[in-house]
Structure formats: C-alpha cells, structure tokens
Coordinates of C-alpha atoms in Angstrom, one line a residue:
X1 CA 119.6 -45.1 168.4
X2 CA 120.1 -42.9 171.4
X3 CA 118.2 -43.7 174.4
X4 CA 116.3 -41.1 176.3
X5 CA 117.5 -39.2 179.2
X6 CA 116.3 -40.1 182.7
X7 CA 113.9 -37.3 184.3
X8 CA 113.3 -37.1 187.8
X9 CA 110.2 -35.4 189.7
X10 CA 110.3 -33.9 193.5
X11 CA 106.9 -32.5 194.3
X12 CA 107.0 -31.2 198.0
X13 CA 103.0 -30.7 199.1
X14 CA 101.5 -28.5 201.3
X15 CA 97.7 -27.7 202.3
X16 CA 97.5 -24.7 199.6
X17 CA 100.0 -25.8 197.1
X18 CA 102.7 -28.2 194.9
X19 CA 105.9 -27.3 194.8
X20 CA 107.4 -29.4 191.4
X21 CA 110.6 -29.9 190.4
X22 CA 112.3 -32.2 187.9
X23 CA 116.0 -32.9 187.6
X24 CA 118.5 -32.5 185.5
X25 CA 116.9 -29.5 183.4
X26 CA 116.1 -27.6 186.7
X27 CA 112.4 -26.8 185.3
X28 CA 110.2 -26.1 188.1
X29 CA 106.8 -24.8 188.6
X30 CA 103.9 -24.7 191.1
X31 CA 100.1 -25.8 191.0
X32 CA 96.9 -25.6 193.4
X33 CA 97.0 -28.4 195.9
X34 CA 93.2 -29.0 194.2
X35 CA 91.2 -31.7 191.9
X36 CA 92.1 -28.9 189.0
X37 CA 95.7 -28.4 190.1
X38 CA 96.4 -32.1 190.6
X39 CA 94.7 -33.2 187.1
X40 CA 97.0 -30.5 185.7
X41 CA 99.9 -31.9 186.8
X42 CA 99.4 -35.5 185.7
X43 CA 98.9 -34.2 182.3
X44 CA 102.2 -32.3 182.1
X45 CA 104.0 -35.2 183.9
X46 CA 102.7 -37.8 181.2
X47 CA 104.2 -35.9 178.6
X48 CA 107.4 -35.6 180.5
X49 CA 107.2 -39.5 181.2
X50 CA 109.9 -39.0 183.8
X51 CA 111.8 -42.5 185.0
X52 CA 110.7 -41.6 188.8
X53 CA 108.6 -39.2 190.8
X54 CA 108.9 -38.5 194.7
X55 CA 107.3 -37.2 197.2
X56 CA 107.1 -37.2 201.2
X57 CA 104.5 -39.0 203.4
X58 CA 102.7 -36.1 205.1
X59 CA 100.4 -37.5 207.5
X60 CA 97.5 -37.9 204.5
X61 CA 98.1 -34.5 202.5
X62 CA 99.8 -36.6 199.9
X63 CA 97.2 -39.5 199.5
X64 CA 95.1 -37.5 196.7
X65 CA 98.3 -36.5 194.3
X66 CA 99.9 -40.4 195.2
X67 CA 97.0 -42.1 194.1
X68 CA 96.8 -39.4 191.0
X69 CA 100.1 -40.0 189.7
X70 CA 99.8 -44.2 190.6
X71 CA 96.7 -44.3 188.8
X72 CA 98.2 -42.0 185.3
X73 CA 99.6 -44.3 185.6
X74 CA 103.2 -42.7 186.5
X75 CA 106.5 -44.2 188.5
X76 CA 106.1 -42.7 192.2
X77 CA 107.5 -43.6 195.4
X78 CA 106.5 -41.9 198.8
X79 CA 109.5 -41.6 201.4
X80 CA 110.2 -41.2 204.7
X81 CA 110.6 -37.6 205.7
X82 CA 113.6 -38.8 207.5
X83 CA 114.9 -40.4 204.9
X84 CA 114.8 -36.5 202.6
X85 CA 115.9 -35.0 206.4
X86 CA 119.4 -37.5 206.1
X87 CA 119.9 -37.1 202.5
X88 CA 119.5 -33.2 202.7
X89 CA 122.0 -32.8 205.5
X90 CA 124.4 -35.3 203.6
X91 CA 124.9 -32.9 200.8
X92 CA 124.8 -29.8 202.2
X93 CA 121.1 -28.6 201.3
X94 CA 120.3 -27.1 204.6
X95 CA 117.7 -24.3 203.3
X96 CA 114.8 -25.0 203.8
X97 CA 111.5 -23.4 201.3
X98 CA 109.4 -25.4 199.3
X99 CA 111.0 -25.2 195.9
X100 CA 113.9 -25.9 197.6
X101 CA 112.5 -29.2 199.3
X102 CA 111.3 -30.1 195.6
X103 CA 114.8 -29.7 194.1
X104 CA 116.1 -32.0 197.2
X105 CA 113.4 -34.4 196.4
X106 CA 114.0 -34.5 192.8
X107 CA 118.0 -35.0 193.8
X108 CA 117.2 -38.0 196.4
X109 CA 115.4 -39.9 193.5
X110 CA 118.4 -39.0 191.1
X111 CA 120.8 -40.4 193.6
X112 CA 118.8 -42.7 195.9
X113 CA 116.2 -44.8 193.5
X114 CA 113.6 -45.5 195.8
X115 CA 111.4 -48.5 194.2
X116 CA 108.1 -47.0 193.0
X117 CA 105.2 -49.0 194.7
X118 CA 101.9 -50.1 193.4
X119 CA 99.1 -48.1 195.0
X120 CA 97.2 -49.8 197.5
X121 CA 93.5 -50.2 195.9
X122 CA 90.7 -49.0 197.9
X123 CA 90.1 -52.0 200.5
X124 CA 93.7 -51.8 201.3
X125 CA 93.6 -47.7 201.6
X126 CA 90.2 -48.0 204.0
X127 CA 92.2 -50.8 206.6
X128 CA 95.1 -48.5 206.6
X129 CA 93.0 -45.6 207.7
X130 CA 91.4 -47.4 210.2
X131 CA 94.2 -48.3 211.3
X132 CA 95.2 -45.1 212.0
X133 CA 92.2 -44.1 213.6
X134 CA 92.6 -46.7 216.2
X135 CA 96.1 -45.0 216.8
X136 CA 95.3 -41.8 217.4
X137 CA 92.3 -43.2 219.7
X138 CA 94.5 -45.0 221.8
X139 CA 96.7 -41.9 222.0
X140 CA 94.0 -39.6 223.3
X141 CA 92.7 -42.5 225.8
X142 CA 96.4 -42.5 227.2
X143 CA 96.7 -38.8 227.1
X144 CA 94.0 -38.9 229.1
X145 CA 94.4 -41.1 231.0
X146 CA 97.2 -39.2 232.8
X147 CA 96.1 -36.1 233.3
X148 CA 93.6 -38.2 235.2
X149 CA 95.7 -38.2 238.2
X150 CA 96.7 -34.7 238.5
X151 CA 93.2 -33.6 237.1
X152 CA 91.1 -31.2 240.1
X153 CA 88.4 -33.1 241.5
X154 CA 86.2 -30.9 239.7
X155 CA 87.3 -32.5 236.1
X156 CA 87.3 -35.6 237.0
X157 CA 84.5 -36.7 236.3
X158 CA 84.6 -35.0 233.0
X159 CA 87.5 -36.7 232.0
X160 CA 86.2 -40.0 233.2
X161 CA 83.3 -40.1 230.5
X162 CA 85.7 -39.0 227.7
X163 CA 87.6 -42.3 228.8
X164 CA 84.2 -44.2 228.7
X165 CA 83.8 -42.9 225.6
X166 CA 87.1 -43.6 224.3
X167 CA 87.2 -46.8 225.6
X168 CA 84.2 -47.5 223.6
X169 CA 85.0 -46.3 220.1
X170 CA 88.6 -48.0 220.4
X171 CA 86.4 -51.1 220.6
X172 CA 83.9 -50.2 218.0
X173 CA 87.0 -49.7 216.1
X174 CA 88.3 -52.9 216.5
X175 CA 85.2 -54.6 215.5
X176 CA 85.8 -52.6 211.9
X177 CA 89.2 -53.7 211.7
X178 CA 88.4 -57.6 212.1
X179 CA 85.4 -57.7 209.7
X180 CA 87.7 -56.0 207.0
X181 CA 90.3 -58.4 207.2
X182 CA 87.6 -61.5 207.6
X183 CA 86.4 -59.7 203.8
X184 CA 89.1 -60.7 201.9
X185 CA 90.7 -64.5 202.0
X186 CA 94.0 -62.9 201.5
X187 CA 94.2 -60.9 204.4
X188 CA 92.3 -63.9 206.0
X189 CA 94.9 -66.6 205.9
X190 CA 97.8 -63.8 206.5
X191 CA 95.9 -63.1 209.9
X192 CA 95.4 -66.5 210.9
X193 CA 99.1 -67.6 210.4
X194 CA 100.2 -64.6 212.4
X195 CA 97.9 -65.0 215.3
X196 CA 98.9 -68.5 215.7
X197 CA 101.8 -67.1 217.2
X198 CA 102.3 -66.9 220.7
X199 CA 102.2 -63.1 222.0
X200 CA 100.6 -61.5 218.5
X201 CA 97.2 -60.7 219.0
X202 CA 94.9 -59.1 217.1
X203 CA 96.5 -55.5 217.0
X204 CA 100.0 -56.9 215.9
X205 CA 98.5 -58.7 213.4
X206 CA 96.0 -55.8 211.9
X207 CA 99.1 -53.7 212.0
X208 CA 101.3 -56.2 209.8
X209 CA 98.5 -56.8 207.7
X210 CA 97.9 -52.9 207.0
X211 CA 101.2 -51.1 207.1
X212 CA 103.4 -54.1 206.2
X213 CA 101.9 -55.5 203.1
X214 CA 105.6 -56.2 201.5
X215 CA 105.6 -58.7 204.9
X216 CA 106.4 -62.6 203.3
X217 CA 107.8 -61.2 200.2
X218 CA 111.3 -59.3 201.5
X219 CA 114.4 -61.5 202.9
X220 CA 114.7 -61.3 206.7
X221 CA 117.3 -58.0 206.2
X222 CA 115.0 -56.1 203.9
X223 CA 112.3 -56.8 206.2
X224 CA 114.3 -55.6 209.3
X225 CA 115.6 -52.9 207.7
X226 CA 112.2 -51.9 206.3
X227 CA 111.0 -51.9 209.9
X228 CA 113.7 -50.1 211.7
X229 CA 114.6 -53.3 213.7
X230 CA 118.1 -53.5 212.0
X231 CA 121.2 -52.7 214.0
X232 CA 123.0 -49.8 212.0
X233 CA 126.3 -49.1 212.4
X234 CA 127.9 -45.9 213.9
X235 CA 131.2 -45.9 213.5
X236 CA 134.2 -43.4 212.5
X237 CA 137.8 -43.6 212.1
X238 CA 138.9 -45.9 214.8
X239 CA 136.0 -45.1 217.1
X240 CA 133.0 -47.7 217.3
X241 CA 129.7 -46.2 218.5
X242 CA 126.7 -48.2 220.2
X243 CA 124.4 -50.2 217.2
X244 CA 121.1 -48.7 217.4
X245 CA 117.8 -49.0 215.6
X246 CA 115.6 -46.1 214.1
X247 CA 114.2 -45.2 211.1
X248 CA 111.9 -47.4 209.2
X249 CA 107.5 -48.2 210.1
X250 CA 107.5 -46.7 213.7
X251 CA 104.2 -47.6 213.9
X252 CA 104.9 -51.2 212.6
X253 CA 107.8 -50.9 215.7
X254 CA 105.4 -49.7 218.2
X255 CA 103.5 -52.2 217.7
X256 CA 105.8 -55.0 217.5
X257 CA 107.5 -53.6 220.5
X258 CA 104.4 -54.0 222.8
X259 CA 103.9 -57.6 221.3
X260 CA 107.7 -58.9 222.2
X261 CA 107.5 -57.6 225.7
X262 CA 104.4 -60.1 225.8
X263 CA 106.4 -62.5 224.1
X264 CA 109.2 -63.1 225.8
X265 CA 107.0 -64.5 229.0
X266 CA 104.9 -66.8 226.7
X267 CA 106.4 -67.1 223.6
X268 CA 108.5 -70.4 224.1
X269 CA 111.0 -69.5 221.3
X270 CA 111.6 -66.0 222.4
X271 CA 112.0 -66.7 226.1
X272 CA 114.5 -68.9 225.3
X273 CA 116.0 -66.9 222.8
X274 CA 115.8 -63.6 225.8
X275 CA 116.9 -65.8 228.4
X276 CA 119.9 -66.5 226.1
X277 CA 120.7 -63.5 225.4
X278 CA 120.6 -62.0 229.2
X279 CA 122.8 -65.1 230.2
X280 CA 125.3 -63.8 227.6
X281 CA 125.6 -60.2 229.3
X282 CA 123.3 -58.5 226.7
X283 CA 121.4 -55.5 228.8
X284 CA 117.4 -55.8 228.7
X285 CA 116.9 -52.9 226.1
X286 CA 119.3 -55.0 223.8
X287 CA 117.9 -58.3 224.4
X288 CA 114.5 -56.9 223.9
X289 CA 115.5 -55.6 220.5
X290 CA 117.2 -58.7 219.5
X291 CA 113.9 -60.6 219.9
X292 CA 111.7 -58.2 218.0
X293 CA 114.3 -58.9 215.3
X294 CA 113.8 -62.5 215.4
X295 CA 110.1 -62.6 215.9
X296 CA 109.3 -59.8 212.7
X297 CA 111.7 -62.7 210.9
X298 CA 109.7 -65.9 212.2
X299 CA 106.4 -63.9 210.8
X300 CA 107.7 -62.9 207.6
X301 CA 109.3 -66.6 206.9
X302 CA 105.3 -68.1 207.8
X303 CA 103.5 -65.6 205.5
X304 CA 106.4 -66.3 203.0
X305 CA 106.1 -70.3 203.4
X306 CA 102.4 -70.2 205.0
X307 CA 103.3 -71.8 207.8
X308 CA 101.7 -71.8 210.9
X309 CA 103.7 -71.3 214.1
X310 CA 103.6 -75.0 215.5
X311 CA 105.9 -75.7 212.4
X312 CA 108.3 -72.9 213.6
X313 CA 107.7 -74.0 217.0
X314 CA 109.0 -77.7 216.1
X315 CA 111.9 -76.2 214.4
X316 CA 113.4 -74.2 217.0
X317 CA 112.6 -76.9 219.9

C-alpha cells in the first residue's frame, strides 16, 4: 500500500489578507485576514492534512492564524523572515508579491523542514508580550533620551516628563514580569538557577525564560546557533572571510549582549575566560562574543542539569 504524498503550505499574511499556497500541486488561493477567513482556512487545511505549514513572524500579525492552525490541530512552524530572505535569494526567487512569497514559503518547508513547534499556551503567550512591551518601552525612553540633548530649551521640559513617565511604566512593567514568572514553579526554578549567575539579572533572565523556552533542552551548538551566537563561516574558493554571528533571537542577543559586558568585570568565569582570550591577541569585539558564547552554554547546561552556578563556579575554578 502506497503511502501518501507529502503537501506543503506557505501562507504569507498581511493586515487585509492570506496569501496560501501548497506545494507540489501549485494550488493556491487567498482568504480574509479575519475570524471567518481564518476558520475557513483551517477547515480546508484539515482536509488537505498537509505534512507541514509555514509561515513568517510578522511582528504579531501572524499570532491569530499560528495559534489557529496549532490548535486544529495542524503541523506549523513560524520562521525567521531572514531565514525566507536567504532561502529566496539562493534560488533565484527575487520577485517579490504575495502569492509569490507563499509559493517561496511553501518551497522553504519542501526543501528546508523547519520543526513545527508546540504553541505556547496562554501564560506563556502573555509573558512573551510583556516582554515585548518592556522592549519597545525601553526603546522610546532611549529615543528620548537623546533628543534630550539637542532638544530647544522650550521642549525640554516636555520631554523630561515623557521620560518620568517612561521611566515609570518600564518599572511597573517589571513588577508584571516578576509576578508572572513567580506564578508558575516552572518558570520559578528556571529563574532562580539563572539569576544565581553572576552578571544575569532580572532582564536576562525574563528574556531567556520568555523567548528562549527550548533553553536546557538543545546541545550547546543548537542553542548557539538558535541564538545567533554561533560563528558562521564565510568562505569561497581559496578565500577565507572573517567568522561572524547574525541571524537567530536578536532580542535573546541584545539581551545577552548587555549582560556579558556586565559579566566579564564580575563574572569570575568569564573574566578569566576574556582576560584569556585578549592575552591571546583576540580583539575586544571577538572576545566579547566568545564569552556570550560560553555564558548562553553555562545557562543552558544548569537549566538542563538544574544546577545552580556555584556548581559551575567549582568546575571551572
């Protein structure tokens, strides 16, 4: 008895609409971006029972169809734009409409695979947007900030109480973000090994907690890689280009970035580890790097092994 043939779905979303694709047959049709147009789709998916459905994260436009299709329930990944952006230019789909970015969506999860992940239930979905919140908070407050300087005397003062108030509701924010993670033990112990580290506070950790959940269950490459924090080769022929990192959670990198610059003046492991590293010839940038590499792989070994860091500190003594 034959097996069936694998079907794969690329729906790109907009505001107004969904844009759906499904490879190999090349059927394609479009639906309202709404409750109707969305219940629609699931319907007609389910009977397809396609092997994989992908879509790109959109800055919250997708969250409704995601947790649709999740909930069906139905295989669906959500990928990094960049990710479609590489993939497109590799094989020569440089148009750009939307039933075209569904046909190159419906080709990456032919050809790429990406692992379909459970949806995040709704505890998980409110600390993540919280999350964000705080982010673009702290993005106004620094915007702000600097026009501060260069602001007429006049504004001044106008900008000074939208930093008050800023100031305030990042903090208010904050308070939100702890109590949710205190709510569930999970989250609880996760946050206590990780701020038992020297140089992760309570950002790091809400960040790792939030928009690193795989964090303890990956190897130290899949987790680096997952980040960004992995060197990747750029080489061709006999030329042998700088290793760089990009891609992968930038706000996860941000994040950790900010904490290894703390680290490596009072984490004892990583100013050892920097100090090393300088004394070897490696410039700052690359040092730097080097450490956020190690410290994202100290973390994910203690939520893997639930070890707190004196353990790790021992270790590396």
């Amino acid at each position: 008895m034959g097996t069936s043939a694998a079907l794969f779905v690329g729906i790109d979303v907009s505001k107004q609409q969904l844009d759906v694709a499904v490879r190999p047959s090349g059927e394609q049709w479009t639906v309202p971006h709404d409750e109707g147009g969305i219940r629609d789709l699931v319907t007609r998916l389910q009977a397809l029972a396609p092997t994989l459905i992908v879509l790109e994260a959109t800055g919250g436009l997708e969250v409704a169809l995601a947790s649709a299709l999740a909930t069906a329930p139905l295989p669906v990944a959500v990928v990094n734009p960049r990710q479609v952006r590489d993939f497109a230019r590799a094989t020569g789909l440089l148009a750009k409409t939307d039933r075209l970015d569904a046909q190159c969506l419906a080709q990456f999860a032919d050809a790429v695979r990406p692992t379909p992940r459970p949806l995040p239930d709704a505890q998980a979905q409110e600390l993540s947007a919280l999350l964000q919140r705080r982010r673009q908070l702290v993005e106004m407050h620094t915007a702000e900030k600097n026009r501060l300087s260069t602001a007429a005397p006049r504004i001044r003062p106008q900008i000074q109480r939208h930093l008050t108030w800023l100031h305030k509701q990042i903090g208010e924010c904050d308070g939100e973000l702890r109590t949710l993670i205190r709510s569930s033990p999970l989250w609880r112990e996760k946050d206590n090994l990780l701020r038992s580290a020297p140089g992760v506070g309570p950002v790091l950790a809400t960040t790792l907690v939030a928009a690193l959940p795989e964090l303890g269950t990956l190897t130290r490459q899949q987790i680096a890689a997952l980040v960004g924090v992995a060197p990747l080769n750029r080489d061709s022929g006999l030329m042998r280009g700088r290793r760089t990192v990009w891609g992968g959670r930038t706000q996860v990198r941000h994040v950790l970035y900010m904490s290894t610059l703390v680290g490596v003046r009072h984490n004892p492991v990583l100013v050892a580890f920097y100090q090393r590293l300088r004394a070897a010839g490696k410039v700052p940038k690359v040092a730097l790097v080097a450490c956020m590499h190690k410290l994202l792989t100290i973390l994910n070994a203690m939520v893997k092994h639930r070890t707190r860091w004196v353990s790790v500190e021992a270790h590396h003594a």
